[in-house]
Amino acid sequence: MATTSQNPAPQSPSGPDVRSVTPHGEDAAGIAHGARRVRVHHLQQAKERGERITMLTAYDAPTAALLDAAGIDTLLVGDSIGNTMLGHATTLPVTLDDMVRAGRAVASATRHAFVVVDLPFGTYEAGPEQALASAVRVMKETGASAVKLEGGRRASAQIRAISDAGIPVVGHLGYTPQSENALGGPRVQGRGDDAAEELSQDALAVQEAGAVAVVLEMVPVEVAERITEFLQIPTIGIGAGPHVDGQVLVWTDMAGMTDWSPRFARRYAELGRALQQAAADFAGEVRSGAFPSTEHSFQQ
Ligand code: KIV
């Protein structure tokens, strides 16, 4: 995705630039081509030009630096941090403190990507005031570019309040994990004419409330395509088929960190197996005495 404004170097308030620890060096992908910080207007331009937007989740600085260096347009500090990183069964226990800490790490490690931070369950449902306070805290304390929250018409007053305060908001429709108890678990949403119509109304409400983009999760291909056609803002799909303006995956699914991944996620690597093998090799060499060798030791 082409961008137009100059980008500051990533801030490293508490240590060396994490980019220096990336195996690919500093300037892979977009950065080497003079890529700049992706902004809201670039997302909109991408939709208008028919350029697909890329989004992955990120929860920590070194991973964010790698994904940013790979040229990913947008990084989502998702509340999926709950199940992917923090050992929770769902996203529901995730707190605003969890999101702020992760958001700061991701934003400080990136120079290209548009960084979006999820508002977790319980930090915006009470109304526009609560939503705005949560969003302001995220923006003040993380350096991210936008927040994301779940819900259509029911969340439109919250989206309006945040957006009116000058904070870009990304919506999230279809299967919304924070409502998993009401929805009966991860199930396709918007199937059948009535449900598709409800989802379309939600999509319009999110746009009218001022959202800059909307995630469509586990939505039938045809419904996602129709919504993408009538919305002016970009749609980013996850399990929503190919006819949307961009695609998002949870990075641990995309990279094969765990044995299981959802049907809609393609595994582009088997990092879980590689990591387990590396740990087993380390353990074997420690036990046999092969590590550390002279090259890893200091002499008098
Ligand atoms: O939290 C998350 O990772 C998300 C994606 C599934 C879109 O919201």
Short mmCIF file of N, CA, C and O and ligand atoms in Angstrom, two decimals, residues 55-59 76-81 83-84 91 99 118 148 150 172 175 177-178 215-217 236-238 248-251 264, ligand 1:
data_model
loop_
_atom_site.label_atom_id
_atom_site.label_comp_id
_atom_site.label_asym_id
_atom_site.label_seq_id
_atom_site.Cartn_x
_atom_site.Cartn_y
_atom_site.Cartn_z
N MET A 55 -3.45 -7.02 7.55
CA MET A 55 -3.46 -6.79 9.00
C MET A 55 -3.13 -8.10 9.71
O MET A 55 -3.61 -9.17 9.31
N LEU A 56 -2.27 -8.03 10.71
CA LEU A 56 -2.01 -9.17 11.59
C LEU A 56 -2.11 -8.68 13.02
O LEU A 56 -1.89 -7.49 13.29
N THR A 57 -2.40 -9.58 13.93
CA THR A 57 -2.34 -9.18 15.33
C THR A 57 -0.88 -9.14 15.77
O THR A 57 -0.01 -9.76 15.15
N ALA A 58 -0.62 -8.39 16.83
CA ALA A 58 0.71 -8.37 17.47
C ALA A 58 0.49 -8.00 18.92
O ALA A 58 -0.44 -7.24 19.24
N TYR A 59 1.34 -8.55 19.79
CA TYR A 59 1.12 -8.34 21.22
C TYR A 59 2.38 -7.93 21.96
O TYR A 59 2.33 -7.71 23.17
N LEU A 76 -2.86 -5.16 14.65
CA LEU A 76 -3.95 -5.10 15.62
C LEU A 76 -3.48 -5.69 16.94
O LEU A 76 -3.14 -6.88 16.99
N VAL A 77 -3.45 -4.84 17.96
CA VAL A 77 -3.19 -5.35 19.31
C VAL A 77 -4.55 -5.84 19.79
O VAL A 77 -5.35 -5.10 20.36
N GLY A 78 -4.84 -7.09 19.44
CA GLY A 78 -6.17 -7.64 19.67
C GLY A 78 -6.34 -8.11 21.11
O GLY A 78 -5.37 -8.51 21.76
N ASP A 79 -7.60 -8.10 21.56
CA ASP A 79 -7.84 -8.68 22.88
C ASP A 79 -7.75 -10.21 22.80
O ASP A 79 -7.83 -10.90 23.82
N SER A 80 -7.48 -10.74 21.60
CA SER A 80 -7.12 -12.16 21.47
C SER A 80 -5.82 -12.43 22.22
O SER A 80 -5.44 -13.59 22.39
N ILE A 81 -5.16 -11.39 22.70
CA ILE A 81 -4.02 -11.57 23.61
C ILE A 81 -4.43 -12.45 24.78
O ILE A 81 -3.61 -13.18 25.34
N ASN A 83 -6.47 -15.18 24.86
CA ASN A 83 -6.32 -16.61 24.61
C ASN A 83 -5.00 -16.99 23.96
O ASN A 83 -4.54 -18.11 24.12
N THR A 84 -4.36 -16.04 23.25
CA THR A 84 -3.12 -16.43 22.56
C THR A 84 -1.89 -16.31 23.47
O THR A 84 -0.94 -17.07 23.30
N THR A 91 -11.52 -14.03 25.49
CA THR A 91 -11.02 -12.65 25.58
C THR A 91 -11.63 -11.90 26.77
O THR A 91 -11.19 -10.80 27.08
N MET A 99 -4.14 -4.28 27.68
CA MET A 99 -4.11 -3.74 26.32
C MET A 99 -3.14 -2.56 26.21
O MET A 99 -2.46 -2.40 25.20
N ASP A 118 -7.39 -2.91 20.60
CA ASP A 118 -8.75 -3.29 20.99
C ASP A 118 -9.14 -2.69 22.33
O ASP A 118 -8.34 -2.70 23.27
N LYS A 148 -10.21 -0.23 18.43
CA LYS A 148 -11.25 -1.07 17.82
C LYS A 148 -12.21 -1.50 18.90
O LYS A 148 -11.79 -1.75 20.04
N GLU A 150 -16.19 -3.79 19.45
CA GLU A 150 -17.13 -4.73 18.83
C GLU A 150 -18.56 -4.21 18.93
O GLU A 150 -18.94 -3.58 19.92
N HIS A 172 -16.12 -3.76 14.51
CA HIS A 172 -15.94 -5.23 14.44
C HIS A 172 -17.32 -5.87 14.48
O HIS A 172 -18.04 -5.74 15.47
N TYR A 175 -19.01 -12.42 13.83
CA TYR A 175 -18.72 -13.07 15.10
C TYR A 175 -17.85 -12.14 15.94
O TYR A 175 -16.77 -11.73 15.52
N PRO A 177 -16.05 -11.95 19.45
CA PRO A 177 -15.67 -12.87 20.53
C PRO A 177 -16.07 -12.40 21.93
O PRO A 177 -16.30 -13.23 22.81
N GLN A 178 -16.18 -11.08 22.15
CA GLN A 178 -16.58 -10.62 23.49
C GLN A 178 -18.03 -11.02 23.81
O GLN A 178 -18.43 -11.02 24.96
N VAL A 215 -13.92 -4.56 10.78
CA VAL A 215 -13.55 -5.97 10.68
C VAL A 215 -14.82 -6.79 10.55
O VAL A 215 -15.79 -6.57 11.29
N LEU A 216 -14.84 -7.72 9.60
CA LEU A 216 -15.96 -8.66 9.44
C LEU A 216 -15.44 -10.05 9.75
O LEU A 216 -14.57 -10.57 9.03
N GLU A 217 -15.93 -10.65 10.83
CA GLU A 217 -15.42 -11.95 11.26
C GLU A 217 -16.47 -13.04 11.08
O GLU A 217 -17.61 -12.91 11.54
N ILE A 236 -12.24 -5.31 6.56
CA ILE A 236 -11.10 -6.21 6.75
C ILE A 236 -11.69 -7.54 7.22
O ILE A 236 -12.32 -7.59 8.27
N GLY A 237 -11.49 -8.58 6.45
CA GLY A 237 -12.15 -9.84 6.74
C GLY A 237 -11.27 -10.82 7.50
O GLY A 237 -10.05 -10.84 7.35
N ILE A 238 -11.94 -11.63 8.33
CA ILE A 238 -11.30 -12.79 8.95
C ILE A 238 -12.36 -13.89 8.91
O ILE A 238 -13.40 -13.79 9.56
N VAL A 248 -7.29 -9.99 7.82
CA VAL A 248 -6.58 -10.03 9.11
C VAL A 248 -6.52 -11.46 9.60
O VAL A 248 -7.48 -12.23 9.41
N LEU A 249 -5.40 -11.84 10.20
CA LEU A 249 -5.28 -13.11 10.90
C LEU A 249 -4.59 -12.87 12.23
O LEU A 249 -3.82 -11.91 12.38
N VAL A 250 -4.89 -13.74 13.16
CA VAL A 250 -4.15 -13.77 14.43
C VAL A 250 -2.77 -14.33 14.09
O VAL A 250 -2.66 -15.39 13.45
N TRP A 251 -1.70 -13.62 14.49
CA TRP A 251 -0.38 -14.00 13.97
C TRP A 251 0.02 -15.41 14.37
O TRP A 251 0.69 -16.12 13.60
N PHE A 264 -10.52 -20.94 8.83
CA PHE A 264 -10.32 -19.80 7.92
C PHE A 264 -8.88 -19.30 7.89
O PHE A 264 -8.54 -18.41 7.14
O1 KIV B 1 -8.66 -9.66 18.97
C1 KIV B 1 -8.44 -10.02 17.80
O2 KIV B 1 -7.44 -10.68 17.48
C2 KIV B 1 -9.41 -9.65 16.78
C3 KIV B 1 -9.25 -10.28 15.43
C4 KIV B 1 -9.77 -11.65 15.47
C5 KIV B 1 -9.85 -9.47 14.37
O3 KIV B 1 -10.30 -8.92 17.04
#
